[in-house]
XYZ file of C-alpha atoms in Angstrom:
680
model
C -152.240 -29.361 -129.458
C -151.835 -32.249 -127.034
C -148.531 -33.957 -126.180
C -148.681 -37.629 -127.108
C -146.176 -38.484 -124.522
C -147.220 -36.811 -121.253
C -150.874 -35.625 -122.277
C -150.006 -31.889 -121.772
C -152.592 -29.776 -123.713
C -151.648 -26.203 -122.653
C -149.889 -23.430 -124.398
C -146.112 -23.014 -124.836
C -145.308 -25.583 -127.627
C -142.140 -24.456 -129.430
C -141.710 -25.218 -133.120
C -138.518 -27.058 -134.173
C -136.969 -28.403 -137.327
C -138.816 -31.768 -137.133
C -141.748 -30.880 -135.042
C -143.044 -29.244 -131.844
C -141.320 -29.317 -128.321
C -143.606 -30.040 -125.338
C -142.909 -27.500 -122.617
C -143.756 -29.990 -119.957
C -141.866 -33.083 -120.783
C -139.522 -31.728 -123.513
C -140.695 -34.506 -125.931
C -140.804 -33.804 -129.638
C -144.041 -34.157 -131.480
C -143.171 -34.829 -135.126
C -144.948 -32.722 -137.838
C -145.929 -35.773 -139.637
C -147.431 -37.422 -136.514
C -145.732 -39.543 -133.853
C -143.628 -42.374 -135.193
C -144.032 -45.841 -133.802
C -141.137 -46.183 -131.279
C -143.039 -48.061 -128.673
C -142.428 -51.698 -129.806
C -139.333 -52.307 -127.720
C -137.642 -55.643 -128.121
C -137.536 -56.880 -124.556
C -135.421 -60.024 -124.051
C -135.857 -62.067 -120.841
C -132.921 -62.489 -118.491
C -132.801 -66.224 -119.509
C -132.914 -67.606 -123.120
C -136.527 -67.831 -124.452
C -137.873 -69.527 -127.560
C -139.362 -66.407 -129.246
C -136.153 -64.623 -130.082
C -136.363 -63.082 -133.535
C -134.840 -65.541 -135.937
C -132.297 -64.744 -138.580
C -134.240 -64.960 -141.832
C -131.262 -64.788 -144.099
C -127.530 -64.231 -143.495
C -126.297 -61.050 -145.001
C -123.408 -60.643 -147.346
C -121.901 -57.758 -145.414
C -118.121 -57.871 -144.886
C -117.839 -58.368 -141.093
C -114.091 -58.156 -140.685
C -113.185 -54.679 -141.617
C -111.944 -53.266 -138.241
C -108.219 -53.527 -137.375
C -109.164 -53.578 -133.651
C -109.922 -56.501 -131.455
C -112.540 -55.845 -128.742
C -114.142 -58.022 -126.039
C -117.830 -58.398 -126.995
C -117.090 -57.053 -130.483
C -120.199 -57.028 -132.726
C -118.831 -58.530 -135.923
C -120.487 -61.757 -134.973
C -123.904 -60.356 -134.411
C -124.276 -58.049 -137.479
C -126.733 -60.414 -138.959
C -128.856 -60.229 -135.755
C -128.782 -56.401 -135.742
C -129.264 -55.768 -139.440
C -133.079 -56.271 -139.502
C -133.431 -53.166 -137.236
C -131.857 -50.911 -139.780
C -134.601 -49.222 -141.941
C -132.911 -47.079 -144.572
C -131.429 -44.358 -142.342
C -128.874 -41.996 -143.884
C -126.706 -41.566 -140.832
C -125.434 -44.108 -138.426
C -123.897 -43.201 -135.099
C -121.691 -45.386 -132.940
C -121.894 -43.660 -129.656
C -119.248 -46.050 -128.102
C -117.481 -47.008 -131.283
C -114.632 -49.163 -129.993
C -113.878 -51.449 -132.884
C -116.738 -50.039 -134.987
C -117.247 -53.269 -136.871
C -121.024 -52.741 -137.246
C -120.888 -49.268 -138.600
C -117.990 -50.019 -140.949
C -119.866 -52.947 -142.465
C -122.981 -50.832 -143.135
C -120.915 -47.977 -144.618
C -119.000 -50.359 -146.898
C -122.231 -52.034 -148.148
C -123.733 -48.721 -148.970
C -126.577 -49.091 -146.630
C -125.817 -45.639 -144.978
C -124.403 -42.395 -146.389
C -122.435 -41.283 -143.322
C -120.861 -42.973 -140.274
C -120.262 -41.100 -137.050
C -117.654 -42.777 -134.784
C -117.556 -41.430 -131.235
C -115.507 -42.569 -128.275
C -114.469 -40.623 -125.189
C -111.467 -42.838 -124.686
C -108.525 -40.672 -126.004
C -106.681 -43.698 -127.305
C -109.570 -45.002 -129.361
C -110.317 -41.584 -130.633
C -106.681 -40.943 -131.682
C -106.629 -44.315 -133.609
C -109.810 -43.572 -135.699
C -108.882 -39.894 -136.221
C -105.469 -41.032 -137.444
C -106.931 -43.594 -139.783
C -109.345 -41.172 -141.227
C -106.956 -38.131 -141.812
C -103.930 -37.542 -143.915
C -101.504 -38.970 -141.363
C -102.668 -42.532 -141.880
C -99.536 -43.285 -144.016
C -97.395 -42.472 -141.094
C -99.335 -45.023 -139.095
C -98.951 -47.667 -141.821
C -95.170 -46.975 -142.023
C -94.955 -47.605 -138.190
C -96.959 -50.865 -138.646
C -94.586 -52.114 -141.285
C -91.430 -51.552 -139.239
C -92.690 -52.885 -135.923
C -91.509 -56.187 -134.534
C -93.670 -57.419 -131.610
C -91.836 -57.815 -128.228
C -92.831 -57.843 -124.571
C -90.388 -55.006 -123.855
C -91.918 -52.659 -126.402
C -95.440 -53.740 -125.321
C -94.938 -52.544 -121.730
C -93.116 -49.438 -122.917
C -96.049 -48.485 -125.181
C -98.418 -49.289 -122.374
C -96.771 -46.834 -120.084
C -96.393 -44.129 -122.732
C -100.005 -44.281 -123.535
C -100.752 -42.937 -119.966
C -99.004 -39.635 -120.771
C -100.983 -36.759 -121.989
C -98.156 -35.228 -123.919
C -97.585 -37.793 -126.639
C -98.612 -37.062 -130.265
C -101.826 -38.196 -131.826
C -99.943 -40.525 -134.289
C -97.926 -42.117 -131.484
C -100.930 -42.618 -129.363
C -102.760 -44.238 -132.283
C -99.866 -46.568 -132.896
C -99.304 -47.506 -129.275
C -103.037 -48.230 -128.883
C -103.067 -50.410 -131.978
C -100.122 -52.457 -130.727
C -101.660 -52.887 -127.193
C -105.030 -53.783 -128.675
C -103.817 -56.378 -131.189
C -101.349 -58.060 -128.754
C -103.133 -58.072 -125.432
C -105.654 -60.418 -123.868
C -109.030 -59.654 -125.435
C -107.739 -56.388 -126.732
C -107.768 -54.849 -123.224
C -105.475 -51.886 -122.806
C -104.503 -52.693 -119.154
C -103.849 -56.459 -119.817
C -100.577 -58.305 -120.152
C -99.459 -59.349 -123.668
C -100.484 -62.627 -125.226
C -97.642 -65.217 -125.289
C -98.151 -65.541 -129.123
C -97.837 -61.813 -130.046
C -96.514 -62.499 -133.495
C -99.780 -64.357 -134.327
C -101.902 -61.406 -133.208
C -99.713 -58.846 -135.098
C -100.590 -59.204 -138.869
C -99.189 -56.163 -140.548
C -100.363 -56.855 -144.100
C -103.937 -57.458 -142.878
C -103.836 -54.343 -140.734
C -102.497 -52.198 -143.419
C -105.140 -53.603 -145.993
C -107.923 -52.790 -143.502
C -106.663 -49.306 -142.710
C -106.351 -48.317 -146.407
C -109.878 -49.599 -146.958
C -111.315 -47.588 -144.115
C -109.349 -44.489 -145.280
C -110.811 -44.889 -148.709
C -114.264 -44.196 -147.190
C -112.976 -41.422 -144.702
C -114.928 -38.716 -146.633
C -118.060 -40.487 -145.223
C -116.751 -40.776 -141.708
C -116.792 -38.307 -138.910
C -114.754 -39.040 -135.793
C -115.768 -37.259 -132.525
C -114.535 -37.376 -128.926
C -117.691 -36.463 -127.089
C -119.676 -37.551 -124.075
C -121.900 -40.370 -125.471
C -124.967 -39.207 -123.696
C -124.679 -35.697 -125.071
C -124.202 -37.153 -128.507
C -127.252 -39.429 -128.113
C -129.461 -36.572 -127.017
C -128.132 -34.342 -129.874
C -128.654 -36.825 -132.589
C -131.785 -38.491 -131.499
C -134.136 -36.019 -132.899
C -132.895 -36.308 -136.502
C -135.302 -38.818 -138.089
C -132.620 -39.714 -140.697
C -130.195 -40.791 -137.978
C -129.870 -44.278 -136.500
C -127.905 -44.412 -133.115
C -126.268 -47.535 -132.006
C -125.565 -47.708 -128.262
C -123.263 -50.407 -127.198
C -121.737 -49.410 -123.814
C -118.692 -51.097 -122.330
C -119.082 -54.105 -120.116
C -120.665 -53.363 -116.773
C -118.801 -56.169 -114.953
C -115.124 -55.137 -114.731
C -115.916 -52.144 -116.958
C -114.606 -49.677 -114.485
C -111.120 -51.315 -114.683
C -111.133 -51.883 -118.460
C -112.628 -48.492 -119.560
C -113.190 -45.099 -118.132
C -116.966 -45.925 -117.487
C -118.423 -46.519 -113.949
C -121.681 -48.216 -113.106
C -123.515 -45.024 -112.309
C -122.841 -43.886 -115.806
C -124.617 -47.011 -117.187
C -127.692 -46.117 -114.935
C -127.624 -42.551 -116.294
C -127.368 -43.875 -119.831
C -130.324 -46.178 -119.252
C -132.415 -43.271 -117.800
C -131.675 -41.102 -120.686
C -132.730 -43.611 -123.330
C -135.771 -44.498 -121.182
C -136.850 -40.755 -121.160
C -136.138 -40.353 -124.934
C -138.198 -43.500 -125.831
C -140.889 -42.761 -123.171
C -140.666 -46.399 -122.328
C -139.891 -47.847 -118.898
C -136.926 -50.081 -118.614
C -138.267 -52.845 -116.301
C -136.480 -53.160 -112.973
C -137.126 -56.839 -112.290
C -137.023 -59.517 -113.646
C -136.518 -58.510 -117.207
C -135.059 -56.017 -119.742
C -131.876 -56.789 -121.096
C -131.934 -54.390 -123.920
C -134.213 -52.128 -125.965
C -133.480 -52.431 -129.571
C -135.480 -49.939 -131.438
C -135.349 -47.161 -133.885
C -133.826 -44.701 -133.732
C -131.932 -45.837 -130.624
C -130.247 -49.246 -129.957
C -129.445 -50.003 -126.381
C -127.570 -53.373 -126.847
C -126.832 -55.319 -123.825
C -127.574 -58.938 -124.980
C -126.824 -60.885 -128.202
C -129.314 -63.113 -129.744
C -126.778 -65.801 -130.637
C -126.542 -66.928 -127.049
C -122.827 -66.201 -126.517
C -123.245 -63.569 -123.843
C -126.037 -62.452 -121.502
C -125.530 -58.984 -120.162
C -128.191 -56.834 -118.583
C -128.690 -53.557 -116.680
C -131.255 -52.667 -114.101
C -131.916 -49.012 -113.042
C -130.853 -48.870 -109.404
C -130.050 -52.608 -109.485
C -126.953 -54.839 -109.875
C -125.475 -56.354 -112.977
C -125.989 -60.044 -113.420
C -124.495 -62.255 -115.940
C -126.301 -65.684 -116.045
C -123.637 -67.254 -118.362
C -120.843 -66.634 -115.919
C -119.631 -69.166 -113.273
C -117.243 -68.064 -110.621
C -114.760 -70.626 -109.312
C -113.300 -70.147 -105.858
C -109.893 -71.750 -105.208
C -108.389 -72.222 -101.799
C -104.880 -72.961 -102.698
C -101.970 -74.516 -100.628
C -98.588 -75.987 -101.518
C -99.926 -79.612 -101.588
C -103.609 -79.252 -102.496
C -106.260 -77.068 -104.043
C -109.944 -76.907 -102.847
C -112.295 -75.843 -105.644
C -116.006 -74.846 -105.730
C -118.253 -72.829 -108.128
C -121.259 -70.653 -107.952
C -123.281 -68.116 -109.991
C -124.424 -64.685 -109.076
C -127.910 -65.798 -108.069
C -126.794 -68.809 -106.171
C -127.066 -68.697 -102.283
C -124.439 -71.424 -101.733
C -121.543 -72.804 -103.788
C -121.570 -76.230 -105.289
C -119.472 -78.871 -106.962
C -116.804 -78.919 -104.293
C -113.693 -80.792 -105.156
C -110.282 -81.308 -103.435
C -107.297 -81.939 -105.873
C -103.474 -82.108 -105.809
C -101.941 -78.663 -106.328
C -101.623 -78.212 -110.135
C -103.058 -75.916 -112.630
C -103.813 -79.006 -114.815
C -106.354 -80.174 -112.257
C -107.990 -76.732 -112.290
C -108.364 -77.138 -116.131
C -109.913 -80.559 -115.609
C -112.351 -79.175 -113.107
C -113.387 -76.332 -115.543
C -113.868 -78.991 -118.296
C -116.184 -80.861 -115.894
C -118.200 -77.652 -115.219
C -118.654 -77.046 -118.933
C -120.489 -80.371 -119.164
C -122.912 -79.049 -116.596
C -123.238 -75.330 -117.586
C -122.550 -75.598 -121.313
C -119.570 -74.875 -123.632
C -120.372 -71.190 -124.059
C -120.097 -70.590 -120.311
C -117.634 -67.903 -119.101
C -115.521 -68.968 -116.002
C -113.809 -66.581 -113.666
C -111.399 -68.135 -111.178
C -109.990 -66.587 -108.221
C -107.683 -67.233 -105.272
C -106.273 -65.288 -102.198
C -102.908 -63.657 -102.410
C -100.412 -65.951 -100.578
C -97.456 -68.319 -101.061
C -98.172 -69.212 -104.653
C -97.602 -65.566 -105.871
C -98.561 -65.027 -109.482
C -97.538 -68.509 -110.762
C -100.967 -70.093 -110.790
C -102.447 -66.778 -112.301
C -99.927 -66.973 -115.315
C -100.387 -70.664 -115.779
C -104.184 -70.315 -116.092
C -103.812 -67.136 -118.188
C -101.686 -69.209 -120.717
C -104.810 -71.381 -121.343
C -107.008 -68.225 -121.716
C -108.665 -68.725 -118.372
C -109.827 -65.579 -116.626
C -108.160 -65.418 -113.170
C -108.284 -62.920 -110.318
C -106.063 -62.739 -107.113
C -108.021 -61.355 -104.331
C -106.660 -59.134 -101.600
C -107.673 -61.032 -98.437
C -108.418 -57.867 -96.370
C -110.907 -56.680 -98.888
C -112.977 -59.814 -99.282
C -116.588 -60.465 -98.318
C -115.723 -62.176 -95.074
C -112.220 -61.727 -93.590
C -110.443 -64.661 -91.923
C -110.166 -62.960 -88.648
C -113.929 -62.841 -88.266
C -114.562 -66.482 -89.115
C -115.525 -68.773 -86.123
C -115.164 -72.013 -88.165
C -112.400 -72.145 -90.832
C -111.936 -74.954 -93.327
C -110.531 -75.123 -96.816
C -114.142 -75.809 -98.084
C -115.483 -72.764 -96.461
C -112.554 -70.610 -97.632
C -113.142 -71.681 -101.254
C -116.843 -70.788 -100.892
C -116.164 -67.421 -99.538
C -113.713 -66.780 -102.398
C -116.430 -67.894 -105.052
C -119.141 -65.677 -103.409
C -116.792 -62.688 -103.238
C -116.126 -63.133 -106.951
C -119.740 -63.396 -107.859
C -120.798 -60.448 -105.737
C -117.744 -58.314 -106.578
C -117.000 -57.850 -102.972
C -113.233 -57.745 -103.163
C -110.306 -55.679 -104.569
C -108.032 -57.473 -106.985
C -104.270 -57.698 -106.529
C -102.315 -55.765 -109.149
C -100.512 -58.091 -111.576
C -97.042 -56.782 -112.328
C -95.421 -57.200 -115.715
C -92.879 -59.969 -116.165
C -89.993 -57.509 -116.313
C -91.181 -55.642 -113.149
C -91.674 -58.960 -111.175
C -88.132 -60.123 -112.180
C -86.576 -56.827 -111.206
C -88.644 -56.831 -107.961
C -87.376 -60.311 -107.010
C -83.783 -59.339 -107.751
C -83.993 -56.251 -105.516
C -85.643 -58.295 -102.734
C -82.824 -60.796 -103.037
C -80.357 -58.012 -102.650
C -82.211 -56.783 -99.587
C -82.076 -60.333 -98.067
C -78.275 -60.163 -98.439
C -78.209 -56.778 -96.761
C -80.170 -58.194 -93.828
C -77.476 -61.022 -93.543
C -74.790 -58.375 -93.582
C -76.425 -56.422 -90.698
C -76.765 -59.665 -88.689
C -73.053 -60.595 -89.151
C -72.011 -57.116 -88.179
C -73.971 -57.552 -84.920
C -72.492 -61.000 -84.327
C -68.902 -59.622 -84.814
C -69.388 -56.748 -82.411
C -71.031 -59.013 -79.820
C -68.150 -61.592 -80.094
C -65.540 -58.818 -79.558
C -67.410 -57.482 -76.593
C -67.415 -60.823 -74.947
C -63.669 -61.101 -75.406
C -63.147 -57.741 -73.846
C -62.359 -55.673 -77.017
C -63.919 -52.288 -77.387
C -63.159 -49.886 -80.176
C -62.296 -46.265 -79.008
C -62.882 -44.646 -82.432
C -65.757 -42.399 -83.586
C -67.913 -45.020 -85.453
C -68.234 -48.635 -86.154
C -67.657 -50.164 -89.640
C -65.559 -47.386 -90.920
C -62.299 -48.306 -92.759
C -60.388 -47.668 -89.487
C -62.810 -49.816 -87.528
C -62.453 -52.747 -90.014
C -58.716 -52.397 -89.927
C -58.770 -52.493 -86.077
C -60.831 -55.634 -86.205
C -58.388 -57.372 -88.465
C -55.421 -56.336 -86.126
C -56.974 -58.195 -83.163
C -55.165 -61.255 -82.010
C -57.305 -63.130 -79.468
C -55.798 -66.301 -78.053
C -56.318 -69.796 -79.488
C -59.449 -70.704 -81.293
C -60.898 -67.260 -80.775
C -58.646 -65.849 -83.520
C -60.088 -68.452 -86.068
C -63.654 -67.539 -84.997
C -63.015 -63.915 -85.624
C -61.334 -64.570 -89.020
C -64.382 -66.646 -90.121
C -66.643 -63.817 -89.095
C -64.703 -61.290 -90.990
C -64.416 -63.567 -94.021
C -68.204 -63.732 -94.143
C -68.453 -59.983 -93.731
C -66.093 -59.427 -96.628
C -67.971 -61.871 -98.849
C -71.293 -60.177 -98.181
C -69.920 -56.691 -98.603
C -68.372 -57.560 -101.931
C -71.617 -59.319 -103.054
C -73.683 -56.227 -102.096
C -71.385 -53.894 -104.073
C -71.801 -56.199 -107.123
C -75.654 -56.427 -106.687
C -75.839 -52.646 -106.226
C -73.880 -52.208 -109.476
C -76.382 -54.546 -111.193
C -79.291 -52.585 -109.881
C -77.814 -49.378 -111.317
C -77.678 -51.078 -114.647
C -81.309 -52.163 -114.338
C -82.324 -48.693 -113.422
C -80.887 -47.398 -116.871
C -83.178 -49.736 -118.886
C -85.570 -47.812 -121.076
C -88.687 -48.532 -119.143
C -87.270 -47.418 -115.819
C -84.732 -44.730 -116.731
C -87.064 -41.650 -116.813
C -89.079 -42.660 -113.662
C -85.951 -43.419 -111.581
C -84.380 -40.071 -112.594
C -87.479 -38.315 -111.510
C -87.760 -40.063 -108.030
C -84.018 -39.548 -107.212
C -84.741 -35.822 -107.256
C -86.196 -36.302 -103.809
C -84.058 -36.130 -100.776
C -83.434 -39.649 -99.272
C -84.332 -41.517 -102.499
C -81.438 -43.023 -104.460
C -81.436 -45.555 -107.317
C -82.128 -48.603 -105.108
C -85.174 -47.041 -103.335
C -86.542 -45.452 -106.537
C -86.386 -48.572 -108.661
C -87.866 -50.630 -105.670
C -90.831 -48.305 -105.448
C -91.403 -48.366 -109.225
C -91.435 -52.132 -109.590
C -93.296 -52.817 -106.398
C -96.111 -50.416 -107.224
C -96.206 -50.856 -110.962
C -99.008 -48.667 -112.240
C -99.389 -45.512 -110.243
C -102.431 -44.478 -112.348
C -104.541 -47.098 -110.512
C -104.676 -44.836 -107.518
C -107.039 -41.988 -108.015
C -105.410 -39.726 -105.466
C -102.306 -39.351 -103.367
C -104.365 -40.282 -100.305
C -105.398 -43.607 -101.835
C -101.739 -44.417 -102.577
C -100.738 -43.616 -98.940
C -103.539 -45.668 -97.731
C -102.372 -48.594 -100.088
C -98.957 -48.394 -98.334
C -100.481 -48.430 -94.902
C -99.072 -45.132 -93.883
C -102.371 -43.426 -92.874
C -103.573 -43.490 -89.277
C -106.199 -45.973 -88.229
C -109.356 -45.217 -86.065
C -111.558 -47.168 -83.721
C -114.571 -44.904 -82.894
C -118.196 -45.374 -81.974
C -120.735 -42.676 -81.277
C -119.099 -39.795 -79.465
C -116.077 -41.900 -78.534
C -113.096 -41.085 -80.915
C -110.065 -43.242 -80.653
C -107.090 -42.646 -83.081
C -104.857 -45.583 -83.692
C -101.433 -46.004 -85.242
C -100.874 -46.433 -88.976
C -102.901 -49.167 -90.554
C -99.750 -51.135 -91.859
C -101.844 -52.397 -94.742
C -100.515 -53.033 -98.203
C -96.902 -53.246 -99.318
C -94.576 -53.624 -96.294
C -91.448 -53.421 -98.444
C -92.255 -50.098 -99.909
C -93.541 -48.694 -96.534
C -90.182 -49.601 -94.882
C -88.170 -48.034 -97.694
C -90.134 -44.727 -97.468
C -89.745 -44.607 -93.601
C -85.963 -44.982 -94.064
C -85.994 -42.242 -96.633
C -87.986 -40.022 -94.355
C -84.959 -40.005 -91.984
C -83.111 -37.815 -94.518
C -85.537 -35.002 -93.601
C -84.795 -35.066 -89.884
C -81.520 -33.269 -90.438
C -80.049 -30.460 -92.452
C -81.022 -26.844 -93.119
C -84.311 -26.169 -94.683
C -83.847 -25.366 -98.491
C -80.314 -26.614 -98.540
C -79.301 -28.837 -101.457
C -76.107 -30.882 -101.330
C -73.888 -31.546 -104.324
C -74.949 -35.089 -104.429
C -78.672 -34.102 -104.595
C -77.812 -31.566 -107.274
C -76.048 -34.167 -109.408
C -79.065 -36.541 -109.101
C -81.352 -33.820 -110.217
C -79.243 -32.820 -113.200
C -80.890 -33.745 -116.616
C -84.418 -33.560 -115.351
C -86.953 -30.890 -116.627
C -87.236 -27.617 -114.551
C -90.805 -28.551 -113.577
C -89.689 -31.875 -112.061
C -86.805 -30.277 -110.163
C -89.085 -27.391 -108.844
C -91.666 -29.992 -107.689
C -89.011 -32.036 -105.824
C -87.583 -28.982 -104.220
C -90.876 -27.851 -103.007
C -91.421 -31.330 -101.509
C -87.977 -31.401 -99.908
C -88.515 -27.962 -98.384
C -92.003 -28.683 -97.114
C -91.161 -32.075 -95.533
C -88.178 -30.665 -93.679
C -90.188 -27.703 -92.492
C -92.984 -29.939 -91.440
C -90.668 -32.282 -89.486
C -89.005 -29.449 -87.551
C -92.439 -27.975 -86.648
C -93.811 -31.391 -85.494
C -90.804 -32.193 -83.243
C -89.582 -28.684 -82.032
C -92.809 -26.861 -81.817
C -95.521 -29.470 -81.392
C -93.536 -31.798 -79.293
C -94.230 -34.906 -81.296
C -92.073 -38.022 -80.878
C -89.380 -38.606 -83.311
C -90.823 -41.862 -84.769
C -94.372 -40.351 -85.074
C -92.967 -37.359 -86.923
C -90.772 -39.519 -89.199
C -93.764 -41.739 -90.111
C -95.828 -38.613 -90.905
C -93.122 -37.419 -93.276
C -93.057 -40.881 -94.876
C -96.839 -40.562 -95.641
C -96.398 -37.049 -97.146
C -93.437 -38.361 -99.168
C -95.527 -41.147 -100.567
C -98.120 -38.471 -101.624
C -95.369 -36.429 -103.397
C -94.119 -39.571 -105.128
C -97.638 -40.361 -106.430
C -97.731 -36.759 -107.832
C -94.408 -37.176 -109.565
C -95.263 -40.628 -111.075
C -98.618 -39.412 -112.394
C -97.457 -36.031 -113.653
C -99.575 -34.039 -111.019
C -96.571 -31.714 -110.439
C -98.105 -28.319 -111.323
């Protein structure tokens, strides 16, 4: 016997159900002879004239799925249908919305549909639809009224591992239907009611459940499933992996997994996926590796060891200022940007610029706009998002070329650098907070501005009294006795009026701060913040104001893969300037969010005093009502940080500020653990 794949003609062939396994390459030699799997459909990276035409449009129902997905396959069922040749089983390795498989099953073309997705939310939804709990899901759909508050609440709850399958399925459906392009991490659409169609959703779910005896839902690694099902000649496998571009922030799939998937399919098919300049997909039986549509709407491709390129995407760099915007565009393969334009500062002018680019690149072109984080905040982002324009805010320090390294700086060059950074993905995007988080953040920062004004007026009052020869002999300034003493002073002439005006300002600011703090307490008891604030206040030195500030400033703690990454984001990790054998440690990097870093350094001062392991009545009252696991985690943190501070100062001889900053860094790590449920 001779292997038809690798040519091995020795001994050791092992007989299987469908044929004989080659001991050298592990290929399967079918008992009825090798089937023709070699005619791979290779599509060039740019549109060509010899695409296989649609001979006749099918009558398959294409809108059976309740889910919305970017790049969903309902529009390309007719293109894919000719590749199905009477197989009994159809496997969707990355099912997502599962529109293709559901259409085939409903039409009777297949006997069984296997829906697989490693995403726990997608799996929970399809599992619920196909089991006896689907009526509970339908009941929840009937009762739900779309709102931004519930949307963000469900978005946060989906991150928890402890929620039930039915709740996870419902939360996922709400987020999928009401978000931009069905993306789980995106903000809600402004017209949520138009996206939430309960009667239609219920009708589709009932239809799918009626076919549930022919559907198997799995939660496996796609590559393992492909390798397992490939050798069954009655099975057709459809492989439609998540997007490569932005895929790692939309789905739990990294680029190296795309490479491994391509290599697996290459090995199974015994065909080489060309490195350059072509292979966008292999569409063949029994495996479909779909990375490009025939209808010209999208052009995605993968190269083993290469980079992803989308030739239908144009990246628009925007150097934005208060008075003017400078715009330019480029594609991935372009060496330089083009179509420069300077325009008055308005999102409407950006939309006009995109309309102009469509006349050049075509109506189906995808545009991605970007600008550096700066004075405009999130306003331009939201204005463009309302018109369904993809926009990214770039963190300046992570871009392709930082400003500090530029010898010549102009608005035109800045716009080009932004466009090239977008095209080559050499940047980190700024996290976009929810509208509720952003409003709360701005309110707290406004309160902190008044706090700074109060501090300034206190200094002015003390300086004025000292210039007039008045000194307080009491134990501390700004106690009730000290304020009473200030009011009792009677300097001569106009000095008395000056002191009274100072004290009036002090009183107004004090009363305002008390009122604002009360309002912050009310905000902290809102449903979306209550649990998180309660957890954070279990730490020493963190009260409601600090806890709520950290929550709304950071937003999604899950975007940091580790506590170290979170501490680095706050700029609390030490820098380094080393070369060769020369090692030079620097101070903390001070990157990232200055506001949160300052709050944590202030909180760290609480660990510089007190007995190790001691818990005050105030701290006990803040911890009351939390789970024993949360309290135990916070107590471990409080004890460790106090012990570490005393060791650094008393034993190691570290300076006070250095030790305090080190404690702030560790406190940030403990906060990350608390907010991501890594407390065990």
